[in-house]
Coordinates of C-alpha atoms and ligand atoms in Angstrom, one line a residue:
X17 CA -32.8 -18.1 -15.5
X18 CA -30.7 -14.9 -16.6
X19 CA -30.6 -13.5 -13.0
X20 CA -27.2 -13.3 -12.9
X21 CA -24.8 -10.4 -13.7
X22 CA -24.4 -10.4 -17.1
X23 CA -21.7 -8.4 -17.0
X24 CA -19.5 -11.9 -17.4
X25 CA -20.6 -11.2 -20.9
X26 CA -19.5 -7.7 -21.6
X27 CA -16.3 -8.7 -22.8
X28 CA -17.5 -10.3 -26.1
X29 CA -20.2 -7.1 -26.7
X30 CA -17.9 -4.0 -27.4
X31 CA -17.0 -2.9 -30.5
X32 CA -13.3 -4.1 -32.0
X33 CA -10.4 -2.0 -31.3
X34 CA -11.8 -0.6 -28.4
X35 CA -8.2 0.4 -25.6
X36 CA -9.8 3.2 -23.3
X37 CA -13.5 2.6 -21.0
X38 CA -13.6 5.7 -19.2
X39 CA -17.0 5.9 -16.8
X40 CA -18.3 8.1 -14.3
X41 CA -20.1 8.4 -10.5
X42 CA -22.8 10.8 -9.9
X43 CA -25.9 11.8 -7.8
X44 CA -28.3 12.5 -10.4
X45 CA -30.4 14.1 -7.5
X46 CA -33.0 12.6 -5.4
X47 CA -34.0 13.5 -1.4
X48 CA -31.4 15.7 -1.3
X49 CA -30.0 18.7 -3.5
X50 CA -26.3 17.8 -2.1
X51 CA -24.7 14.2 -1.1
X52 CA -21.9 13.9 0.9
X53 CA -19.6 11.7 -0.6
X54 CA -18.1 9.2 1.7
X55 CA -17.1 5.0 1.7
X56 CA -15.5 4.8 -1.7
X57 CA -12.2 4.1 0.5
X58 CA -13.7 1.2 1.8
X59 CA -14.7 -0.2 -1.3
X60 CA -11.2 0.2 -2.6
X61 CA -9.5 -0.9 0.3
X62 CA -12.1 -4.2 1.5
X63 CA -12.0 -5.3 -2.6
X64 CA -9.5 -3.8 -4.9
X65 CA -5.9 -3.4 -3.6
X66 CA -2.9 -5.8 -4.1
X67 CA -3.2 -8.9 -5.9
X68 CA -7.2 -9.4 -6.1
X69 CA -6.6 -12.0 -9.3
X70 CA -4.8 -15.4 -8.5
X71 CA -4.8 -18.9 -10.7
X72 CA -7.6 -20.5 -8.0
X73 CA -9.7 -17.9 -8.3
X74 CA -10.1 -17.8 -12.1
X75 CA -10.5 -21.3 -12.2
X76 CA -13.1 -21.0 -9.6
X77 CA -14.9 -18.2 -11.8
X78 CA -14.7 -20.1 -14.9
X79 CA -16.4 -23.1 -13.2
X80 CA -19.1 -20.8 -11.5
X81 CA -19.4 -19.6 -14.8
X82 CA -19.8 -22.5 -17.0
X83 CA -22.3 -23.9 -14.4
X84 CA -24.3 -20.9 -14.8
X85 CA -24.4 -19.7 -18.3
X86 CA -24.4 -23.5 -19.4
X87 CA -22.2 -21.8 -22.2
X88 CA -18.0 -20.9 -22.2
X89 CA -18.8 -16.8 -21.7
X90 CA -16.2 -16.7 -19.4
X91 CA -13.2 -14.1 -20.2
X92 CA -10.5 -16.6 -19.1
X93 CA -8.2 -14.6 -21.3
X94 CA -8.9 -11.3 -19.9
X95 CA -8.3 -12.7 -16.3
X96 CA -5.2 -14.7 -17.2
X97 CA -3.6 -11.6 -19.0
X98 CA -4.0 -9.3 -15.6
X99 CA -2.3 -12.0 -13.8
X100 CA 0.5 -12.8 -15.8
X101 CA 1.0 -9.4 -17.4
X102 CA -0.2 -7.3 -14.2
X103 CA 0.5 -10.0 -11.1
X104 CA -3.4 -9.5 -10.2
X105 CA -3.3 -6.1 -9.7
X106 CA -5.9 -4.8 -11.7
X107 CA -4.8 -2.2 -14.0
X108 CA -7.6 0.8 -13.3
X109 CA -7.5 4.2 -12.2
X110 CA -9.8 6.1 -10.2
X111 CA -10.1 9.7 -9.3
X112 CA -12.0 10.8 -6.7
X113 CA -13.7 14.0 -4.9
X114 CA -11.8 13.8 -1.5
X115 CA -14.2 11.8 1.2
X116 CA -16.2 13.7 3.1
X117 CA -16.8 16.7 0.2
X118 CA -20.4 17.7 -0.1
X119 CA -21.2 18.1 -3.4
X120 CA -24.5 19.3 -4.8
X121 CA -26.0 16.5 -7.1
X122 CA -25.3 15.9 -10.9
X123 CA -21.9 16.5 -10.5
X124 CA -18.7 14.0 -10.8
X125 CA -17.5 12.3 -7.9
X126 CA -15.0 9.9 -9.4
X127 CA -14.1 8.1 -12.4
X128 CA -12.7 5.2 -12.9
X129 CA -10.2 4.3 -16.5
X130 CA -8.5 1.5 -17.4
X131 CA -4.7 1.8 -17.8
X132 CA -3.6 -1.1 -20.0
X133 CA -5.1 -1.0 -23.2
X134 CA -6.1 -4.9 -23.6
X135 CA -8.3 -4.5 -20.2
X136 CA -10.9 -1.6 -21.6
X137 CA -13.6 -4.1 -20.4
X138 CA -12.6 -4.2 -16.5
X139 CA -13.6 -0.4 -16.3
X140 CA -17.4 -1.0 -16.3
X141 CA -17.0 -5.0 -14.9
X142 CA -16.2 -3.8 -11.5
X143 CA -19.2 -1.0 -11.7
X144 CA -21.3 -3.0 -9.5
X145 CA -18.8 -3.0 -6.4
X146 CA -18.5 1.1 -7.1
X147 CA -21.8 1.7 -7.4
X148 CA -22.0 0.2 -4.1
X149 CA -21.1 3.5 -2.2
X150 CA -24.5 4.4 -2.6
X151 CA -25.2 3.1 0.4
X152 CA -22.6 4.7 2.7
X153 CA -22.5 8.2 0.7
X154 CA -26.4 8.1 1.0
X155 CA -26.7 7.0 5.1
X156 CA -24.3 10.1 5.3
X157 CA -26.1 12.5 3.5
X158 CA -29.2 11.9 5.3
X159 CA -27.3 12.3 9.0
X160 CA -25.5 15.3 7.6
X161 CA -29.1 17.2 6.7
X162 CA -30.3 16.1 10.0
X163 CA -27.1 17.8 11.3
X164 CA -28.2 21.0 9.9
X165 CA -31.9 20.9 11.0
X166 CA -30.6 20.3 14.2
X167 CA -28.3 23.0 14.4
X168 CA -30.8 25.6 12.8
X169 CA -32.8 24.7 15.9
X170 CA -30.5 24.9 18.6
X171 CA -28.7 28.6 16.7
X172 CA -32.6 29.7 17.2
X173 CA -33.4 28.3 20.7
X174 CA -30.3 27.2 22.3
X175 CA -27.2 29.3 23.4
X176 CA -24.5 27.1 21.8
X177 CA -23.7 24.2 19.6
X178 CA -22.6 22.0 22.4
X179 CA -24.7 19.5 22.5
X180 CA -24.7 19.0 18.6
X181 CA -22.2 16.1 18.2
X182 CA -24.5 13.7 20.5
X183 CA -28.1 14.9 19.3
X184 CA -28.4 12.1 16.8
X185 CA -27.8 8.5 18.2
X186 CA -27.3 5.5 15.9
X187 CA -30.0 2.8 17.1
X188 CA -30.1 0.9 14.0
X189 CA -27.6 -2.0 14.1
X190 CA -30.3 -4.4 15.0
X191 CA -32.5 -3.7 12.2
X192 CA -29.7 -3.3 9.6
X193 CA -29.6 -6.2 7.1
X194 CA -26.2 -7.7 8.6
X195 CA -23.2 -6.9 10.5
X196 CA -21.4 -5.9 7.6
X197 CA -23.9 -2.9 6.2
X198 CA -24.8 -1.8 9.9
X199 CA -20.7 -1.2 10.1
X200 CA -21.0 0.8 6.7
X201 CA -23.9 2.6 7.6
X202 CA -22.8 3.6 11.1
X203 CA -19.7 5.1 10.1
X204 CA -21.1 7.3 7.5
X205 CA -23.2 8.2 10.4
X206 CA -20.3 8.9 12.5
X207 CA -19.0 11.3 9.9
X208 CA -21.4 14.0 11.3
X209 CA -22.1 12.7 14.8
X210 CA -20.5 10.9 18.2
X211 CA -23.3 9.2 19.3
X212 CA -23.6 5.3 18.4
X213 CA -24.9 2.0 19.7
X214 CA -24.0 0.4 16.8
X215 CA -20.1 -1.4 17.6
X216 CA -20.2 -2.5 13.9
X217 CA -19.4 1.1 12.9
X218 CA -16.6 1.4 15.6
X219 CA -14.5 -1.6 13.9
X220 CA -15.5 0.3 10.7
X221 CA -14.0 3.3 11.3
X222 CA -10.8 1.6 12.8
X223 CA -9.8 -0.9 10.1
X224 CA -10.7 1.3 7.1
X225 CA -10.2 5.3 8.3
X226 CA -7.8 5.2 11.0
X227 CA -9.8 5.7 13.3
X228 CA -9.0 4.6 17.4
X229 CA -12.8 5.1 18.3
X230 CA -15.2 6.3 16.5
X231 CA -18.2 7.3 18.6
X232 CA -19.5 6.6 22.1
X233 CA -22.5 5.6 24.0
X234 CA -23.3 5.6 27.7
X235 CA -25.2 2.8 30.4
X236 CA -28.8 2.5 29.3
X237 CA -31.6 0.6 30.4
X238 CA -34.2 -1.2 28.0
X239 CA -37.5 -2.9 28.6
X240 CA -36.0 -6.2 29.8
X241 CA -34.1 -4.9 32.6
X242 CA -36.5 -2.3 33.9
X243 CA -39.6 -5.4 33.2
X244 CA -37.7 -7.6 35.0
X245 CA -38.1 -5.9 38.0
X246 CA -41.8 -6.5 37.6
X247 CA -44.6 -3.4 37.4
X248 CA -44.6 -2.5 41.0
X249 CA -41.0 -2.7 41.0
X250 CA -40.4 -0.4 38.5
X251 CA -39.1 2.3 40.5
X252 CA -36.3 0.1 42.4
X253 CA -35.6 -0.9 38.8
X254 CA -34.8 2.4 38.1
X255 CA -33.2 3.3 41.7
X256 CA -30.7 0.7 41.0
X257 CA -29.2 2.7 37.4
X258 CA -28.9 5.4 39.7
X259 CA -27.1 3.9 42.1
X260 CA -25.3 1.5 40.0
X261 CA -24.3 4.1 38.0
X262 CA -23.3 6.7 40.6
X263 CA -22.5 9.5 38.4
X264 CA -22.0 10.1 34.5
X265 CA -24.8 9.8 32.3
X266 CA -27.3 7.2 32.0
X267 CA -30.6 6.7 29.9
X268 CA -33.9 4.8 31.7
X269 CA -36.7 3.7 29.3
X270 CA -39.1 5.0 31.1
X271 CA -43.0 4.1 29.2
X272 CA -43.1 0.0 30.1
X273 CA -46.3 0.9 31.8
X274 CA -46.9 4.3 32.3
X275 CA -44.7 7.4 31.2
X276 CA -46.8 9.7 33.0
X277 CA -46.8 8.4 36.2
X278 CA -43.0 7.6 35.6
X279 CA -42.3 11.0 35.3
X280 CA -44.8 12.5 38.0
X281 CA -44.4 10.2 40.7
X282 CA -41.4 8.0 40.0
X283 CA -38.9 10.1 38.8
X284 CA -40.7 13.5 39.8
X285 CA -41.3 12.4 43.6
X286 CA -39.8 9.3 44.9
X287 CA -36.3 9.4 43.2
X288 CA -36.5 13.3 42.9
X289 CA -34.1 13.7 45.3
X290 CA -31.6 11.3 44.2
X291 CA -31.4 13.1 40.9
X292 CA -30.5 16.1 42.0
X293 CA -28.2 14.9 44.2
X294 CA -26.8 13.1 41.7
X295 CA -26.5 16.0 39.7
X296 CA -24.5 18.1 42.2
X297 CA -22.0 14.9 41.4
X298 CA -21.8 16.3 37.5
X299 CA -24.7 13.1 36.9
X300 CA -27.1 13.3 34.4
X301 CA -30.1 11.3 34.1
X302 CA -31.9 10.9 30.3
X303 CA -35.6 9.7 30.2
X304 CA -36.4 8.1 27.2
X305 CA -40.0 7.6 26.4
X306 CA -40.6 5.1 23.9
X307 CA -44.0 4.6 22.2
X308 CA -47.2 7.3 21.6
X309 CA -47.5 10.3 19.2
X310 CA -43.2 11.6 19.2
X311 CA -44.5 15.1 19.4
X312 CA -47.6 14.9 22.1
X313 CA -45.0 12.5 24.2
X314 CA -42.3 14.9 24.6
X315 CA -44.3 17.7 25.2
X316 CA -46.0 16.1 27.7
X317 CA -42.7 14.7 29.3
X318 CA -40.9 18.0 29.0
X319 CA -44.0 19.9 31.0
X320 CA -44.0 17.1 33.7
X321 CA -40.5 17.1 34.2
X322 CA -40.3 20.9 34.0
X323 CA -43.5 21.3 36.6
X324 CA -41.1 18.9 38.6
X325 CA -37.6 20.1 38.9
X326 CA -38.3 23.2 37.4
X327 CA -36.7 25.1 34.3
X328 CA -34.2 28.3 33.4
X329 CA -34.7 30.6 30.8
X330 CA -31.8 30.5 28.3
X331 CA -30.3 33.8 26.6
X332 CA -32.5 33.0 23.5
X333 CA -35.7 33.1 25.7
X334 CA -36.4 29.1 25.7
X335 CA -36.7 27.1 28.7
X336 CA -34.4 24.3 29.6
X337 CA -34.5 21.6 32.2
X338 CA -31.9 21.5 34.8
X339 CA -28.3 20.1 33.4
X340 CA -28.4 16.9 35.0
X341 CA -32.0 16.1 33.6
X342 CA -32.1 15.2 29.6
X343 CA -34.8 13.7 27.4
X344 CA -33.7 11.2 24.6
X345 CA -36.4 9.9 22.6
X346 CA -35.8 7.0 19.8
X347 CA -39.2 6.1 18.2
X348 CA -40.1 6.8 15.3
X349 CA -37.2 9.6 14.6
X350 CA -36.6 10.4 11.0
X351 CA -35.8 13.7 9.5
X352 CA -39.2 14.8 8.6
X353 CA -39.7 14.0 12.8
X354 CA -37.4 16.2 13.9
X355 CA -38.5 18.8 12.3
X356 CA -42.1 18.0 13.8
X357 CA -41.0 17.7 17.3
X358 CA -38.6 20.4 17.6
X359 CA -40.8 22.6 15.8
X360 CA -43.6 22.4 18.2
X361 CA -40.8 22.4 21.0
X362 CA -40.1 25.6 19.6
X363 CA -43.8 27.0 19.6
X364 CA -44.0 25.9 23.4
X365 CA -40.8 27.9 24.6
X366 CA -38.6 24.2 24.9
X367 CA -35.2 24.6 23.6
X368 CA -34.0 21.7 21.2
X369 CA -30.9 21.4 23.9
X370 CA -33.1 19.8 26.4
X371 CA -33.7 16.4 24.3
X372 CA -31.1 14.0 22.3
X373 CA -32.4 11.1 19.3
X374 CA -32.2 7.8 18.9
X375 CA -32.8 6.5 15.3
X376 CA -32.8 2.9 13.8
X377 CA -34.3 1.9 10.8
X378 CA -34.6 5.2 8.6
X379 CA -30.9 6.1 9.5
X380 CA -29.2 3.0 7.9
X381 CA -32.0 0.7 6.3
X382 CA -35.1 3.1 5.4
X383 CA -32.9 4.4 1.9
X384 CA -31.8 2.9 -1.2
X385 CA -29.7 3.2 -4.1
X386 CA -32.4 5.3 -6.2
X387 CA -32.7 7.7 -2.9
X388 CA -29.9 10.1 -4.6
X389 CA -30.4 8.3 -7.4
X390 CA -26.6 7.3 -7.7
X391 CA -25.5 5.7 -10.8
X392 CA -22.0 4.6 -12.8
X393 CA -22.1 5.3 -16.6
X394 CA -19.7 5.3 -19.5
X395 CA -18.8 8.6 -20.9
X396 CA -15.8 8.1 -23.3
X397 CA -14.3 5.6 -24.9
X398 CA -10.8 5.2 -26.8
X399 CA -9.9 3.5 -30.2
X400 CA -7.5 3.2 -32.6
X401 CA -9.2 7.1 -34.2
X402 CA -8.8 8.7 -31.0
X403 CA -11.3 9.3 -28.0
X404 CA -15.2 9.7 -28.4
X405 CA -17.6 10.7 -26.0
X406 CA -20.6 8.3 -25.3
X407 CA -23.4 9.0 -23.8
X408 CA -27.0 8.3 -23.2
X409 CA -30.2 10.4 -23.4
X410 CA -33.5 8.5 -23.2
X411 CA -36.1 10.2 -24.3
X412 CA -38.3 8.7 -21.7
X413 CA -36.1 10.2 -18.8
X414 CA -34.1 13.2 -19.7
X415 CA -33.1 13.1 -15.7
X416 CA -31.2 10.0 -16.9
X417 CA -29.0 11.6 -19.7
X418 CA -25.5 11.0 -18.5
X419 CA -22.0 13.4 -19.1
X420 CA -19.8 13.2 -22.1
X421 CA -16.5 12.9 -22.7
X422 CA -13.4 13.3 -19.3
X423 CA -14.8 15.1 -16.8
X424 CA -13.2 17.6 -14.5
X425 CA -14.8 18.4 -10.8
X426 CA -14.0 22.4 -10.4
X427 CA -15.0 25.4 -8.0
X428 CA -17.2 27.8 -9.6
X429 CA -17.9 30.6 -6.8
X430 CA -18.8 28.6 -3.7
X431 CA -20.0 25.5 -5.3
X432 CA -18.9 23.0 -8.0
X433 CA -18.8 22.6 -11.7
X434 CA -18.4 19.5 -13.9
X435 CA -16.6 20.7 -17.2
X436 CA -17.5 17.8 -19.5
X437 CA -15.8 16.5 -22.9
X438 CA -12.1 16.9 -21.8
X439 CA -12.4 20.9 -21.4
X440 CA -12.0 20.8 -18.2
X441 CA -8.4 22.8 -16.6
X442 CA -6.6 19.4 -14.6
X443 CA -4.8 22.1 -12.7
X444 CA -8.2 23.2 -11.2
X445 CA -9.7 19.4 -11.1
X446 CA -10.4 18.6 -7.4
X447 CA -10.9 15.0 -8.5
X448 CA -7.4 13.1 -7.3
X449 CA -5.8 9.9 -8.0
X450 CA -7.0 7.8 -5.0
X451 CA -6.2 4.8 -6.7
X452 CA -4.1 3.0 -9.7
X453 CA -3.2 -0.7 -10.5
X454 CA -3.7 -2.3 -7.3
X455 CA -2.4 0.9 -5.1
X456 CA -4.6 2.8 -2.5
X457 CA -2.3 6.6 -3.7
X458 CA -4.8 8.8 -1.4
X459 CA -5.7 7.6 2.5
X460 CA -8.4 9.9 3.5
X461 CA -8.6 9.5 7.9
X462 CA -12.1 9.5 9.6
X463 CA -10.7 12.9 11.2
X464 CA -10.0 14.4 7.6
X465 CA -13.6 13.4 6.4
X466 CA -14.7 14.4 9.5
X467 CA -13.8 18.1 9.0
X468 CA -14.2 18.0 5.1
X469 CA -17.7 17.5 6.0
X470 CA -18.3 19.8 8.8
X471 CA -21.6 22.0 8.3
X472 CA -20.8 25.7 7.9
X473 CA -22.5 26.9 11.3
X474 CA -19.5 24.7 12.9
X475 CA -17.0 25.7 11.1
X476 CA -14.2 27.4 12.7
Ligands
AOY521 O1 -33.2 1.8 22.2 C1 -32.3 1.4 21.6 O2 -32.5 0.5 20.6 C2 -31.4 0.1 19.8 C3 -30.1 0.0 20.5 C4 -29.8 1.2 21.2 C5 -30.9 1.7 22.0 C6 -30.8 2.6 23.1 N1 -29.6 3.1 23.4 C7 -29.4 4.3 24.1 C8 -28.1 4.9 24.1 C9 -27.9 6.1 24.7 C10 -28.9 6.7 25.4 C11 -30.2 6.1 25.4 C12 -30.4 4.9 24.8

């Protein structure tokens, strides 16, 4: 029965005389040594700016409440005094890392205080929309660290970067749990990459960064419209994106029935010469195979299509196919697959320039909050004797210990350094007001995070 948040209760559980609840946001590690810290601005801009309290909806909550606790818990008073004394802006101020920062784990990435005296109980009430960055923050930690594998690869095997910004497609709006979190997800994607089929993202990156558009995609088949043509008429199936599609780039799913063959005889005989004619017409064509062992598949492909239209040698000694051919492949791609296929691209003489990915599930769904293990906790408090540090230390998890006292977020060399129980210098503190009683003070555009997050190899 006690399912719900039972945080509608926290008002009535702190100790008397209590004016300050100051709490923190960290990584306290996980997957990755770093996260990339990104979405906060969403949060505080979808939930938390202007007037958020109004008469209808307290006397909603109390209702909801009532029915739910079968007891008066509710902290009528609490809301009542926010909108009368603060016309339902809520009286809380966070400081925050700017978006985009990458920030190895265990350090601060914002805190949030109350700034009226009678509300040191909102502080930690509106933790569970905060911690809820977890989810953007971690989606683009994971697609920055595929970034870098990437680029590692094509710095050994390719002759530029070029091709970076579209190696990683998002796949996974389908298999995201709802529009909302495949819009999230996709734009902390986008942070590192231009590549997208997910729309939600686009919106995303419009409404809450500034951004006109986001990322972009190109005309690809899938199994329905190539099947539709029926088996034998797989090839005019394909004919027809080429035509359709007279020059640009387009993608054909090309394993309904038979990759091989597709690749020997459809592609690499029949329709041979309309692909290179459409690539003296700046075309590109991208085969996507789509099922079978990710690293025996592309191999395979890559050999056909090389025996087919031949290859160059690059300046790094690795074989590409001709510009207007590309491989993309989208099954099964996660970062431990990358490293598995390029790798033994790599060891056959491919560079990783000749192939693009598509990934779904373990971009935006195949992670959760315990992935960086991302957590909110209290680390000071204010009374009527002064200010106190609180803190936690389990001794059945000392990962879980949490910070004392304010924190400041400083450089120390070429990384970071959370100074803990107020000794912190503010005139070094890289954590700024983004936010106070109601106000969005910092706007952080997508191009901003964009370059705040840029992996060294690309930066200029
Ligand atoms: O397979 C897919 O499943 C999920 C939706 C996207 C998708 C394919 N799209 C695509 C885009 C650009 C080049 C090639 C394919």
């Amino acid at each position: 029965m006690w399912r719900s948040t039972s945080k509608i209760s926290h008002h009535l559980q702190y100790p008397d005389g209590i004016t300050h609840v100051y709490s923190y946001f960290e990584s306290r590690g996980g997957k990755f040594p770093q996260t990339l810290f990104f979405g906060l601005q969403y949060i505080l801009k979808r939930w938390l700016c202007g007037q958020v309290v109004t008469k209808e909806k307290i006397a909603e909550a109390k209702e909801i409440c009532q029915l739910h606790f079968g007891q008066d818990i509710f902290n009528e008073e609490g809301w009542n005094y926010i909108l009368e004394k603060h016309n339902g802006y809520l009286p809380i101020q966070v400081k925050a890392v700017p978006e985009g920062t990458v920030v190895p784990v265990k350090n601060v990435l914002f805190t949030v205080e109350n700034t009226d005296p009678k509300c040191y109980w909102l502080t930690n009430y509106l933790e569970t929309l905060f911690v809820q960055c977890w989810y953007p923050m971690t989606v683009s930690t994971g697609s920055y660290f595929q970034k870098i594998l990437l680029a590692e690869y094509l710095e050994s095997t390719a002759d530029d970067f070029s091709s970076l910004p579209f190696m990683l497609h998002d796949f996974g709006f389908r298999g995201a749990s709802c529009v909302e979190g495949a819009g999230i997800g996709d734009a902390a994607h986008l942070v590192n990459f231009k590549g997208t089929d997910t729309l939600a993202g686009l919106m995303f990156a419009r409404k809450y960064y500034g951004c006109k558009m986001a990322g972009f995609s190109i005309p690809a088949t899938e199994h329905s419209t190539i099947t539709t043509w029926g088996k034998d008429g797989e090839v005019n199936g394909f004919r027809n994106m080429l035509e359709k599609f007279p020059n640009g780039i387009v993608a054909c799913v090309s394993d309904s029935y038979d990759i091989w063959n597709a690749c020997e005889n459809l592609w690499g005989e029949e329709l041979r010469d309309l692909v290179i004619e459409r690539g003296k017409r700046n075309g590109k064509l991208v085969i996507r195979p789509d099922s079978g062992d990710p690293v025996a598949v592309v191999l395979k492909v890559l050999n056909i299509l090389g025996s087919k239209f031949g290859t160059v040698t690059n300046k790094k000694g690795f074989k590409e196919l001709p510009p207007y051919l590309r491989i993309i492949q989208g099954d099964g791609i996660c970062y431990e697959m990358l490293d598995k296929i390029l790798g033994a691209m790599k060891q056959e003489g491919w560079s990783a320039n000749n192939l693009a990915f598509g990934s779904g599930g373990a971009l935006l769904q195949k992670l959760d909050r315990d992935t960086q293990k991302c957590a909110f906790k209290c680390s000071s408090m204010t009374n009527e004797n002064g200010l106190f540090n609180v803190f936690k230390d389990p001794i059945t998890d000392p990962g879980k210990k949490s910070k004392k006292g304010h924190l400041t977020l400083e450089r120390q060399g070429d990384g970071f350094l959370t100074v803990e129980e107020g000794k912190g210098d503010p005139a070094k503190d890289l954590l700024d007001v983004v936010y106070e009683n109601g106000k969005l003070l910092k706007y952080y555009t997508f191009d901003d995070v964009r370059k705040q997050a840029e992996i060294e190899k690309l930066q200029t």
